[in-house]
PDB file of C-alpha atoms in Angstrom:
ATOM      1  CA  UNK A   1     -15.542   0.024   4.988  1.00 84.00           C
ATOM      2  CA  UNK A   2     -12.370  -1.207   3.891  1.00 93.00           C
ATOM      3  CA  UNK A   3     -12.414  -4.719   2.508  1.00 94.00           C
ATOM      4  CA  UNK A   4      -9.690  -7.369   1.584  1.00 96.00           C
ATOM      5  CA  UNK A   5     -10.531 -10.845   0.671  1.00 95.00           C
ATOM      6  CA  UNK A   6     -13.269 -10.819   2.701  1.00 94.00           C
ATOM      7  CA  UNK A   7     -11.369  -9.079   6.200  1.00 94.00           C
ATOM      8  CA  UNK A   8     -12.840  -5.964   6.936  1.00 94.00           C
ATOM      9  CA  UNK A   9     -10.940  -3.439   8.002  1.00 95.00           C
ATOM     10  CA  UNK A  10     -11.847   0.295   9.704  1.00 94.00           C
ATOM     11  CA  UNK A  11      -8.142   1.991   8.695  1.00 96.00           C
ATOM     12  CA  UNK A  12      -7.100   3.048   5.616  1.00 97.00           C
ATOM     13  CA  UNK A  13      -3.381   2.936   6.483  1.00 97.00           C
ATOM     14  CA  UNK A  14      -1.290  -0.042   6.432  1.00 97.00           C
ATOM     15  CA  UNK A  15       1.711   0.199   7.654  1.00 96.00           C
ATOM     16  CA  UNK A  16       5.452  -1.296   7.441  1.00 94.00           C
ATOM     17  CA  UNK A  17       7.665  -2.689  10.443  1.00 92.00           C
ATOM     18  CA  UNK A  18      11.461  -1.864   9.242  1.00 90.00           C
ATOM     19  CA  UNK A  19      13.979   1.200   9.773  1.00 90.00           C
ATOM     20  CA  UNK A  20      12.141   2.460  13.193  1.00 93.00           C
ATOM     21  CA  UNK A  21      14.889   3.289  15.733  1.00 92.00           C
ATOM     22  CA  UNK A  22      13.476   1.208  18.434  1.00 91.00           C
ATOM     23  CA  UNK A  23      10.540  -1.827  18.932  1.00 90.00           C
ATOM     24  CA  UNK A  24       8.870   0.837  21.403  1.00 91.00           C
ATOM     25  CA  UNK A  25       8.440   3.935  19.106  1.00 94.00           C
ATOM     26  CA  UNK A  26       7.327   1.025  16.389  1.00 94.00           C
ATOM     27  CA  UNK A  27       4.504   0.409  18.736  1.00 94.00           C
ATOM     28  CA  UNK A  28       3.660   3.387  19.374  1.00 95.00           C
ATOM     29  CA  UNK A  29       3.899   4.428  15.726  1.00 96.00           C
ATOM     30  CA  UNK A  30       1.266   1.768  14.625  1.00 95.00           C
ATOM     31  CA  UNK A  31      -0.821   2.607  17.768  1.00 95.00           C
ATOM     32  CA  UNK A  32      -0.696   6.503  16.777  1.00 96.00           C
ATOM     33  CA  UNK A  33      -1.758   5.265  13.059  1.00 96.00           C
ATOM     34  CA  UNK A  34      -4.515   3.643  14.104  1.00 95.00           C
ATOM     35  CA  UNK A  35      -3.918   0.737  11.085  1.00 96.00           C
ATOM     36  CA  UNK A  36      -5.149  -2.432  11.438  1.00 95.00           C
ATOM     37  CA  UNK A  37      -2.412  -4.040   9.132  1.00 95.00           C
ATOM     38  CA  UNK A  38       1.079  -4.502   9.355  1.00 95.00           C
ATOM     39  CA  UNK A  39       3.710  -5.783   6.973  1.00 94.00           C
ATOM     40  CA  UNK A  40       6.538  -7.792   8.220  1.00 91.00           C
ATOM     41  CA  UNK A  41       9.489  -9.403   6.148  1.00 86.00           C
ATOM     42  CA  UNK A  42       9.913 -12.826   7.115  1.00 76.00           C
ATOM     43  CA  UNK A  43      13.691 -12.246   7.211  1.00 64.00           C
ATOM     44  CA  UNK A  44      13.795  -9.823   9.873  1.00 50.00           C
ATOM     45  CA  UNK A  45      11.122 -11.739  11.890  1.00 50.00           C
ATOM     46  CA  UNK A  46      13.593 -15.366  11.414  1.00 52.00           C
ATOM     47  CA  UNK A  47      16.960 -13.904  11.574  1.00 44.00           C
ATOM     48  CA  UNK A  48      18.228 -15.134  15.187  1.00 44.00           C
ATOM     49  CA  UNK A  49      15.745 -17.051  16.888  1.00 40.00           C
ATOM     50  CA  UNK A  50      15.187 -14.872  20.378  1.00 44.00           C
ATOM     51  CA  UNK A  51      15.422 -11.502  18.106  1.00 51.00           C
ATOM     52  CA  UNK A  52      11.850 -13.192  15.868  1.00 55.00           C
ATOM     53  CA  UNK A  53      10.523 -14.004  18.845  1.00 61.00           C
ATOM     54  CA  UNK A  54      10.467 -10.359  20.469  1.00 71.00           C
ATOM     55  CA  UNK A  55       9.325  -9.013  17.660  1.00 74.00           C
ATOM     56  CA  UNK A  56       6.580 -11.579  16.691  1.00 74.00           C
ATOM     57  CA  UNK A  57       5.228 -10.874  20.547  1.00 79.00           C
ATOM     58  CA  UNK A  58       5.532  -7.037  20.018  1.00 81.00           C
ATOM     59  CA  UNK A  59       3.442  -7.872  16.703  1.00 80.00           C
ATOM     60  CA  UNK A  60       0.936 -10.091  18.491  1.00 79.00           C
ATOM     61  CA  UNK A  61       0.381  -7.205  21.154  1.00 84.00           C
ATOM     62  CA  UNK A  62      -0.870  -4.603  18.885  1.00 87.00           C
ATOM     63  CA  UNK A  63      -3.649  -6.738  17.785  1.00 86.00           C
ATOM     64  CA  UNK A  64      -3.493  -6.404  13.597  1.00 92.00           C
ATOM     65  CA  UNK A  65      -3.750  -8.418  10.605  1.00 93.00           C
ATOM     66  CA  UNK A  66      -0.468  -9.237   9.568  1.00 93.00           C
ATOM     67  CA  UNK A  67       0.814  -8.929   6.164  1.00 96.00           C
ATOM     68  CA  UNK A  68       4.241 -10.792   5.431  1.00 95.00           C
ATOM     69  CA  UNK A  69       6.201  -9.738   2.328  1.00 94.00           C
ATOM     70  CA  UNK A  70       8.742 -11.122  -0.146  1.00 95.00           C
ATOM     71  CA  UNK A  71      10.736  -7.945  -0.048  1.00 90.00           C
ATOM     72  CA  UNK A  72      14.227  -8.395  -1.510  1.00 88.00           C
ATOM     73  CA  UNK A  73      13.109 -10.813  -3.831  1.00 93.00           C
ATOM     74  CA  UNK A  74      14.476 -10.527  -7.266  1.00 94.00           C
ATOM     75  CA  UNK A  75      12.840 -13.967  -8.828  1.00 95.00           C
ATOM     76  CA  UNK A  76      10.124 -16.045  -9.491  1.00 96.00           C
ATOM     77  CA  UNK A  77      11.443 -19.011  -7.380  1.00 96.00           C
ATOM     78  CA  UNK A  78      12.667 -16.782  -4.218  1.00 95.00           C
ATOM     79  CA  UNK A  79       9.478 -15.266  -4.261  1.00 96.00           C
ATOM     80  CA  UNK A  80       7.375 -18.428  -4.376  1.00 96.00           C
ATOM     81  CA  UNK A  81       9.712 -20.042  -1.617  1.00 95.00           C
ATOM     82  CA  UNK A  82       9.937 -17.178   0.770  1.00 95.00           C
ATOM     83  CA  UNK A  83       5.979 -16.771   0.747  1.00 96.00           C
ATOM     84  CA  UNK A  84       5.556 -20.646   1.489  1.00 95.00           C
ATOM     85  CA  UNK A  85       7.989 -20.081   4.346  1.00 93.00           C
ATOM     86  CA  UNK A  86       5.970 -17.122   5.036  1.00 92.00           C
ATOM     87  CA  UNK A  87       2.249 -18.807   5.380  1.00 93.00           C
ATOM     88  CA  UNK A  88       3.772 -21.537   7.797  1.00 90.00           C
ATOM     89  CA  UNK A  89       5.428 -19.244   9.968  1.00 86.00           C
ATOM     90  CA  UNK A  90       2.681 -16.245  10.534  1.00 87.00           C
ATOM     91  CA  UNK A  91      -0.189 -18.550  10.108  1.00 89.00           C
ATOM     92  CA  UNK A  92      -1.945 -16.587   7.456  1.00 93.00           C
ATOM     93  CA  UNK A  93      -2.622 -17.288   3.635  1.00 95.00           C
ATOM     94  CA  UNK A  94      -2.241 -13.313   3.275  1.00 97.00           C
ATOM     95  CA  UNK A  95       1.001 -12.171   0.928  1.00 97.00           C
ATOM     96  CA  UNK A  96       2.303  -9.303   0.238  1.00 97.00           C
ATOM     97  CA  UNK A  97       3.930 -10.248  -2.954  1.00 97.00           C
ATOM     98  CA  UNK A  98       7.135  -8.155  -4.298  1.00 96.00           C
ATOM     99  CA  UNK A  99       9.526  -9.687  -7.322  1.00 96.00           C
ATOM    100  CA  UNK A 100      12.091  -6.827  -7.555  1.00 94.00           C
ATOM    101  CA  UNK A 101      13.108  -6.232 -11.383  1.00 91.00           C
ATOM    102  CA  UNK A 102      15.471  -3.295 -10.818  1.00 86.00           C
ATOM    103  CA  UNK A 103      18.247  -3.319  -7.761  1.00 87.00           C
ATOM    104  CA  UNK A 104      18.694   1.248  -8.401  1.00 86.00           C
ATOM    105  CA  UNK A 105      14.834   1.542  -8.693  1.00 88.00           C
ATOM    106  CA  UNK A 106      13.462  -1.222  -7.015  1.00 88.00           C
ATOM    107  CA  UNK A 107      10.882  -1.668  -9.403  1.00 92.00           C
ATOM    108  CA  UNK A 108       8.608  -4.537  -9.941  1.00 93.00           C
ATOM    109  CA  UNK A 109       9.605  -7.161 -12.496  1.00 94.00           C
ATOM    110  CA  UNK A 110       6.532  -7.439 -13.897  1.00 95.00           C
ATOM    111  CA  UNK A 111       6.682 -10.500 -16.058  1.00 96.00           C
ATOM    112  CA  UNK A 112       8.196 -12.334 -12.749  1.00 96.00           C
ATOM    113  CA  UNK A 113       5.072 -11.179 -10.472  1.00 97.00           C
ATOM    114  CA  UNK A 114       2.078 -12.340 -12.832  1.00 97.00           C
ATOM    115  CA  UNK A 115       4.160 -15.634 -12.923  1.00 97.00           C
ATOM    116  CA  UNK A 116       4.655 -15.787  -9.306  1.00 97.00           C
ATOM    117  CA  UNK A 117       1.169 -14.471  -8.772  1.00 98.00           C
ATOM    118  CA  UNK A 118      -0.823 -17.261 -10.782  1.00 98.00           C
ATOM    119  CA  UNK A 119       1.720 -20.183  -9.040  1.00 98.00           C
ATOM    120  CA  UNK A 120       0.575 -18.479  -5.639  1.00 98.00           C
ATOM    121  CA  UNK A 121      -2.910 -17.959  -5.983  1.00 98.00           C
ATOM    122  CA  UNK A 122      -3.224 -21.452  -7.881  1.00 97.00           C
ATOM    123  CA  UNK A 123      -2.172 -22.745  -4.166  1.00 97.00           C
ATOM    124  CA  UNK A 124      -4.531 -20.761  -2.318  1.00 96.00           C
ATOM    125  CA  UNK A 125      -2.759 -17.906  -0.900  1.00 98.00           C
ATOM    126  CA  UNK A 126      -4.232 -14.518  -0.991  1.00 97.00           C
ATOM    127  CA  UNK A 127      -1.654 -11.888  -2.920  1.00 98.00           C
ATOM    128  CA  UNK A 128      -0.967  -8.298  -2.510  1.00 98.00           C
ATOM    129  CA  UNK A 129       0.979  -7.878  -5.861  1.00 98.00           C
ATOM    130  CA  UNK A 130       2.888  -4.604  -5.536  1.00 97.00           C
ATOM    131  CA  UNK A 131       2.848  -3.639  -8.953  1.00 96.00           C
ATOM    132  CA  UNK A 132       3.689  -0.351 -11.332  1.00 95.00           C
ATOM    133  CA  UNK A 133      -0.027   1.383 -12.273  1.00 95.00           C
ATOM    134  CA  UNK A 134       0.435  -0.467 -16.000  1.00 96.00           C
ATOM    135  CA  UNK A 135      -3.168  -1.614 -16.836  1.00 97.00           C
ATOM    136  CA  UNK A 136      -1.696  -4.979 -19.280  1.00 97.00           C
ATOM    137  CA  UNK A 137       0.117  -5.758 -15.880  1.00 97.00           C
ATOM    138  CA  UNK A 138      -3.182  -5.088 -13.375  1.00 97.00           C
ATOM    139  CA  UNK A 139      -5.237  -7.051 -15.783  1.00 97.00           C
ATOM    140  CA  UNK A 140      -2.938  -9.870 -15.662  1.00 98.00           C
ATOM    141  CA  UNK A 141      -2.483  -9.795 -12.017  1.00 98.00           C
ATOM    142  CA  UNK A 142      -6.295 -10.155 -11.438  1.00 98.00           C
ATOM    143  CA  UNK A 143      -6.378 -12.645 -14.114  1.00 97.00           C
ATOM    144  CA  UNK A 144      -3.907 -14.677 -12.008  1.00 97.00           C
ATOM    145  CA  UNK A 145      -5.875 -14.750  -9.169  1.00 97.00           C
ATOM    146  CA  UNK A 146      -5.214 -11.696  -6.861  1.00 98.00           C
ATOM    147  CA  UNK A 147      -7.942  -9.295  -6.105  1.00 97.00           C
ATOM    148  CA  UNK A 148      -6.273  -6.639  -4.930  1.00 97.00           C
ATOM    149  CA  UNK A 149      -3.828  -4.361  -6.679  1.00 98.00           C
ATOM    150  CA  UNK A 150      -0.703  -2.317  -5.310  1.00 98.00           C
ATOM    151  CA  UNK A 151       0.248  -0.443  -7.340  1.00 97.00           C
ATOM    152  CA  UNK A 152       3.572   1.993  -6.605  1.00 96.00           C
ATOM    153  CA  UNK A 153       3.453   5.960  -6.196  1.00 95.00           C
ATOM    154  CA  UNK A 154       7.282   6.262  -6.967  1.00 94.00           C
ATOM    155  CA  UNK A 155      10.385   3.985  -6.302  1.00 92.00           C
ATOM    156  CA  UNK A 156      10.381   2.991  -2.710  1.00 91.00           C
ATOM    157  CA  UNK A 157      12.123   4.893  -0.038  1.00 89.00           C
ATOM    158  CA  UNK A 158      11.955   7.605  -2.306  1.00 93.00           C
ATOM    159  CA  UNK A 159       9.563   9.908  -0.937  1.00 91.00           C
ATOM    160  CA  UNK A 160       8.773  11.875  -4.065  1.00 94.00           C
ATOM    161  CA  UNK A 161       4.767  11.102  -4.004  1.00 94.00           C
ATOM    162  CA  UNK A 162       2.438   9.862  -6.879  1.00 96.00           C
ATOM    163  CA  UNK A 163       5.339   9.721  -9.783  1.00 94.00           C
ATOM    164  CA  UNK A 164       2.267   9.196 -12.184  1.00 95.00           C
ATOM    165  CA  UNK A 165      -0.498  10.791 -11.309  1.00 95.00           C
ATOM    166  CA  UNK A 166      -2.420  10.391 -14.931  1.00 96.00           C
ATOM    167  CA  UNK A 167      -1.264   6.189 -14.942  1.00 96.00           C
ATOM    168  CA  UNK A 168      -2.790   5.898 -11.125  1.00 97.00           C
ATOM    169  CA  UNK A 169      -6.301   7.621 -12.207  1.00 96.00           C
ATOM    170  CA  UNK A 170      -6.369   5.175 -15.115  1.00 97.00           C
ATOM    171  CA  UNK A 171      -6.024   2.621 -13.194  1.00 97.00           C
ATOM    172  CA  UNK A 172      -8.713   3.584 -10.867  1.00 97.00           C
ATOM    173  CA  UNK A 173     -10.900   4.483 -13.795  1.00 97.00           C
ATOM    174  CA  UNK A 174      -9.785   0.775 -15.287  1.00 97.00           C
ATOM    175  CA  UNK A 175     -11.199  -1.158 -12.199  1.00 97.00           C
ATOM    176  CA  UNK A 176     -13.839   0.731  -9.753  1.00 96.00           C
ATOM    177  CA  UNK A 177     -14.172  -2.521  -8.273  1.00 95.00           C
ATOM    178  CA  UNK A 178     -11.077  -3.586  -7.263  1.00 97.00           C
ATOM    179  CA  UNK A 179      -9.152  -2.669  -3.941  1.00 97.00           C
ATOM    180  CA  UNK A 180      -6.468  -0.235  -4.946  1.00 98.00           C
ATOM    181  CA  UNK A 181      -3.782   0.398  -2.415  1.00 98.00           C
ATOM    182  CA  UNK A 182      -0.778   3.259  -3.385  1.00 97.00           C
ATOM    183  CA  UNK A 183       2.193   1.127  -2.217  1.00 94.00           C
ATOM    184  CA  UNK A 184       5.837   2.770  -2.021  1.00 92.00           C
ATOM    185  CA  UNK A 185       7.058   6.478  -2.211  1.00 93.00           C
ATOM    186  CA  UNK A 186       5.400   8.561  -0.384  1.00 96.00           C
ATOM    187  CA  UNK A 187       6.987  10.945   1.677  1.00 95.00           C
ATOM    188  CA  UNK A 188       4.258  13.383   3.093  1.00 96.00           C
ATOM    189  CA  UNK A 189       0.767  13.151   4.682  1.00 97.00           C
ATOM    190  CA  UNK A 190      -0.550  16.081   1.263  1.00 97.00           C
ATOM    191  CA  UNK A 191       0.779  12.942  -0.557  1.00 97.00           C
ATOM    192  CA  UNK A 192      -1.001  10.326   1.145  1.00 97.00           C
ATOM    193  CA  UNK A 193      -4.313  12.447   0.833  1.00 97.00           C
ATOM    194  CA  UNK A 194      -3.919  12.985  -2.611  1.00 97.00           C
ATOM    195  CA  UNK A 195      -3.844   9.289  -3.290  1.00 97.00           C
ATOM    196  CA  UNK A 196      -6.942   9.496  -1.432  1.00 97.00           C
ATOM    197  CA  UNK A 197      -8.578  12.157  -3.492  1.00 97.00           C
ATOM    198  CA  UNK A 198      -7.879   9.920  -6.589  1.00 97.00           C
ATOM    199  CA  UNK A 199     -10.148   7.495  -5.191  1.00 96.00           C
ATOM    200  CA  UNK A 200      -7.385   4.527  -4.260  1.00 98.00           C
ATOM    201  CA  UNK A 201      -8.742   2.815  -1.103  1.00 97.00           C
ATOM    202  CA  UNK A 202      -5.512   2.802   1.025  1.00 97.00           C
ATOM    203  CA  UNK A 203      -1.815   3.487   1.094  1.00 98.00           C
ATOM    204  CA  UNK A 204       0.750   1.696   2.657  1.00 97.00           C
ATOM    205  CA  UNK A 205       3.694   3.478   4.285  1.00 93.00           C
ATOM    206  CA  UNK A 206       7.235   2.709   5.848  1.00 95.00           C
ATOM    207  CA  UNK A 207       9.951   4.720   5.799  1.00 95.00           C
ATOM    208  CA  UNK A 208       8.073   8.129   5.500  1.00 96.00           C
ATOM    209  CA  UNK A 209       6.745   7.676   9.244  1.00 97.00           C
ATOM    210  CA  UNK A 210       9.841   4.955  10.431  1.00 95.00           C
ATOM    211  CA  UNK A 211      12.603   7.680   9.114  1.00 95.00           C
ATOM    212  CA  UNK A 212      10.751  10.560  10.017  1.00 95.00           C
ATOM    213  CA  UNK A 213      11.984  12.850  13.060  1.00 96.00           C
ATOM    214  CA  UNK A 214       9.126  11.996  15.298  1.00 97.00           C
ATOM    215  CA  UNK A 215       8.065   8.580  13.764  1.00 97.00           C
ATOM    216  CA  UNK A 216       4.495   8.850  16.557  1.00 97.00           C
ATOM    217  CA  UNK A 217       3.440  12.136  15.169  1.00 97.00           C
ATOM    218  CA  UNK A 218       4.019  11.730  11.547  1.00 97.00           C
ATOM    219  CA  UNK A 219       1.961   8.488  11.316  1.00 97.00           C
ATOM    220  CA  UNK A 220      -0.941  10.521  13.380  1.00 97.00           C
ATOM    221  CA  UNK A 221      -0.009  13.145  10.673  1.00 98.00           C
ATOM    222  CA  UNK A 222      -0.450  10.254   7.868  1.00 97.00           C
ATOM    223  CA  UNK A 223      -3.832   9.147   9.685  1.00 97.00           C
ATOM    224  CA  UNK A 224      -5.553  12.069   9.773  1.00 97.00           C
ATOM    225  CA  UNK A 225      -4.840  12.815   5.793  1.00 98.00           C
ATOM    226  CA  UNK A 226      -6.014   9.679   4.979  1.00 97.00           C
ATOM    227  CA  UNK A 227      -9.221  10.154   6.566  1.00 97.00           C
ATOM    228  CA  UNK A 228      -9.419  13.615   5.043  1.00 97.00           C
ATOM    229  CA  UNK A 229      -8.530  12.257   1.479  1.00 97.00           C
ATOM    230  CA  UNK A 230     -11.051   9.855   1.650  1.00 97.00           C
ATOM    231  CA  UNK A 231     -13.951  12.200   2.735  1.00 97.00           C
ATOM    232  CA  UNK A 232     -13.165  14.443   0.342  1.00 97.00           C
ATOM    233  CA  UNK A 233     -12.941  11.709  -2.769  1.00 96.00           C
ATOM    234  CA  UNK A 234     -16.279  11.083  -1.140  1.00 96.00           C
ATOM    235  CA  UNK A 235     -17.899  14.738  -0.839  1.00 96.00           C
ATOM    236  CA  UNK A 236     -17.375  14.846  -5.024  1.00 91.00           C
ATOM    237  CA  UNK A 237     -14.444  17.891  -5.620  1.00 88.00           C
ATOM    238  CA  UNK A 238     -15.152  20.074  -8.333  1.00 84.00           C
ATOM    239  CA  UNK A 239     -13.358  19.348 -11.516  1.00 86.00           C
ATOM    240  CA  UNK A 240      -9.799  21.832 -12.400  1.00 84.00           C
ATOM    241  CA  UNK A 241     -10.741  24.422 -15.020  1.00 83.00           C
ATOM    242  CA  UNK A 242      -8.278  26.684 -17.320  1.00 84.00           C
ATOM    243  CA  UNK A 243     -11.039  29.779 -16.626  1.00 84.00           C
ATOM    244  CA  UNK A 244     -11.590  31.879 -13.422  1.00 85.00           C
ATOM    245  CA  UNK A 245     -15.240  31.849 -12.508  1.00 79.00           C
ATOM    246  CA  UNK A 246     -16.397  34.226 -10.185  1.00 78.00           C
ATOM    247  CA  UNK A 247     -17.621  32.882  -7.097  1.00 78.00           C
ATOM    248  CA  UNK A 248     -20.013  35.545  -6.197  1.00 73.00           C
ATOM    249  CA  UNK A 249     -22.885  35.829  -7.764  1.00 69.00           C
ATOM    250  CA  UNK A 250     -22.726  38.599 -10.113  1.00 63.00           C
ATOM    251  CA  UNK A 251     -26.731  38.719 -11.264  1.00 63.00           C
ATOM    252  CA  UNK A 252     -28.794  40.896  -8.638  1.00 62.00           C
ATOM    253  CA  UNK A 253     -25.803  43.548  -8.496  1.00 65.00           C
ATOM    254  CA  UNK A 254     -25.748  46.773  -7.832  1.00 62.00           C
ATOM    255  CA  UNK A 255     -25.154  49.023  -9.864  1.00 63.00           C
ATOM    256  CA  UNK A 256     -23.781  52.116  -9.547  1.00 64.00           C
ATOM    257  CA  UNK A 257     -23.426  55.145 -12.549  1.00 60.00           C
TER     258      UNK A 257
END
């Protein structure tokens, strides 16, 4: 089972709140996904009081662990504050924490989110660095404090899949151990499941199932290959060879002159 900072968890999928064309298919999204975390920007949540409130009650009704975030963040200091806002207004010590290094890319500034990391864990909360698959940068991060890692499958929104698919099995080869969680770029449930296959414990989705055509099937769709990535990183594939081997037996054959 699924286990973060001592929560445990039964789905594999966490999932993100923004882009979905209504409050009602985000519900039934997360319902259909089956995921027992959410992520929610404190920004959208705060903007105009009645507007938070909805949403916070839609959020309350499907019964999941929260996960705020410090998206749009692009320093040390934003980051820090917007996660302090963050704790008092979900009630939870749980961050998701994201100091953006590049506005094209949106990738992680790295020397910003160990900072930010160490200030945060030093006053107790419990981080969700999303992070590139870098192993200086993962060793760093659990130095800081966090003990779980997020590490990105390509720039977000993207939808192009694992970017790096020799960098994220190094990482998982790096630290068995520690909670892995592909965070950011994928598009498709085959990529979703092959993020699975690599052994990473989770993946954590937005825009492939918010933008999607029919936002309730695709994150059924992204259920299902999580679970099937995950049983089959479990069953033990066979490893890729350059050779063809036969798969029938060829001793015992007849033969025929």
């Amino acid at each position: 089972m699924l286990n973060f900072y001592g929560v445990e968890l039964g789905s594999r999928l966490l999932l993100g709140t923004a882009q979905y064309p209504s409050p009602a298919v985000l519900a039934d999204a997360a319902r259909a996904s089956g995921t027992d975390i959410l992520t929610v920007s404190l920004r959208r949540e705060s903007g105009r009081l009645r507007e938070g409130q909805d949403f916070w009650g839609l959020i309350a009704d499907l019964d999941v662990k929260v996960l705020p975030n410090t998206a749009g963040c692009h320093s040390v200091k934003e980051a820090v504050t917007t996660a302090e806002m963050a704790r008092e207004v979900f009630g939870t010590s749980w961050i998701k924490l994201e100091v953006i290094g590049d506005a094209d890319t949106l990738q992680p500034d790295v020397f910003g989110l160990v900072e930010a990391a160490r200030i945060l864990c030093a006053d107790g909360f419990e981080v969700f660095p999303y992070t590139t698959e870098d192993l200086v940068v993962a060793e760093r991060l659990l130095e800081a404090g966090c003990r779980v890692l997020m590490p990105w499958g390509a720039p977000i929104g993207t939808g192009l899949g694992l970017n790096n698919i020799y960098g994220l099995r190094s990482l998982r080869a790096h630290f068995p151990e520690t909670p892995l969680v592909v965070d950011a770029g994928i598009g498709k449930p085959s990529h979703a499941a092959a993020a699975m296959e690599l052994g990473y414990d989770a993946v954590l989705l937005n825009t492939a199932v918010a933008k999607a055509g029919d936002p309730v099937a695709m994150a059924s769709a992204f259920a299902r290959a999580i679970e099937a990535g995950r049983a089959a990183y479990l069953a033990d594939p066979i490893e890729p060879r350059d050779m063809a081997a036969p798969s029938t037996p060829v001793f015992g054959r007849a033969s025929l002159a």
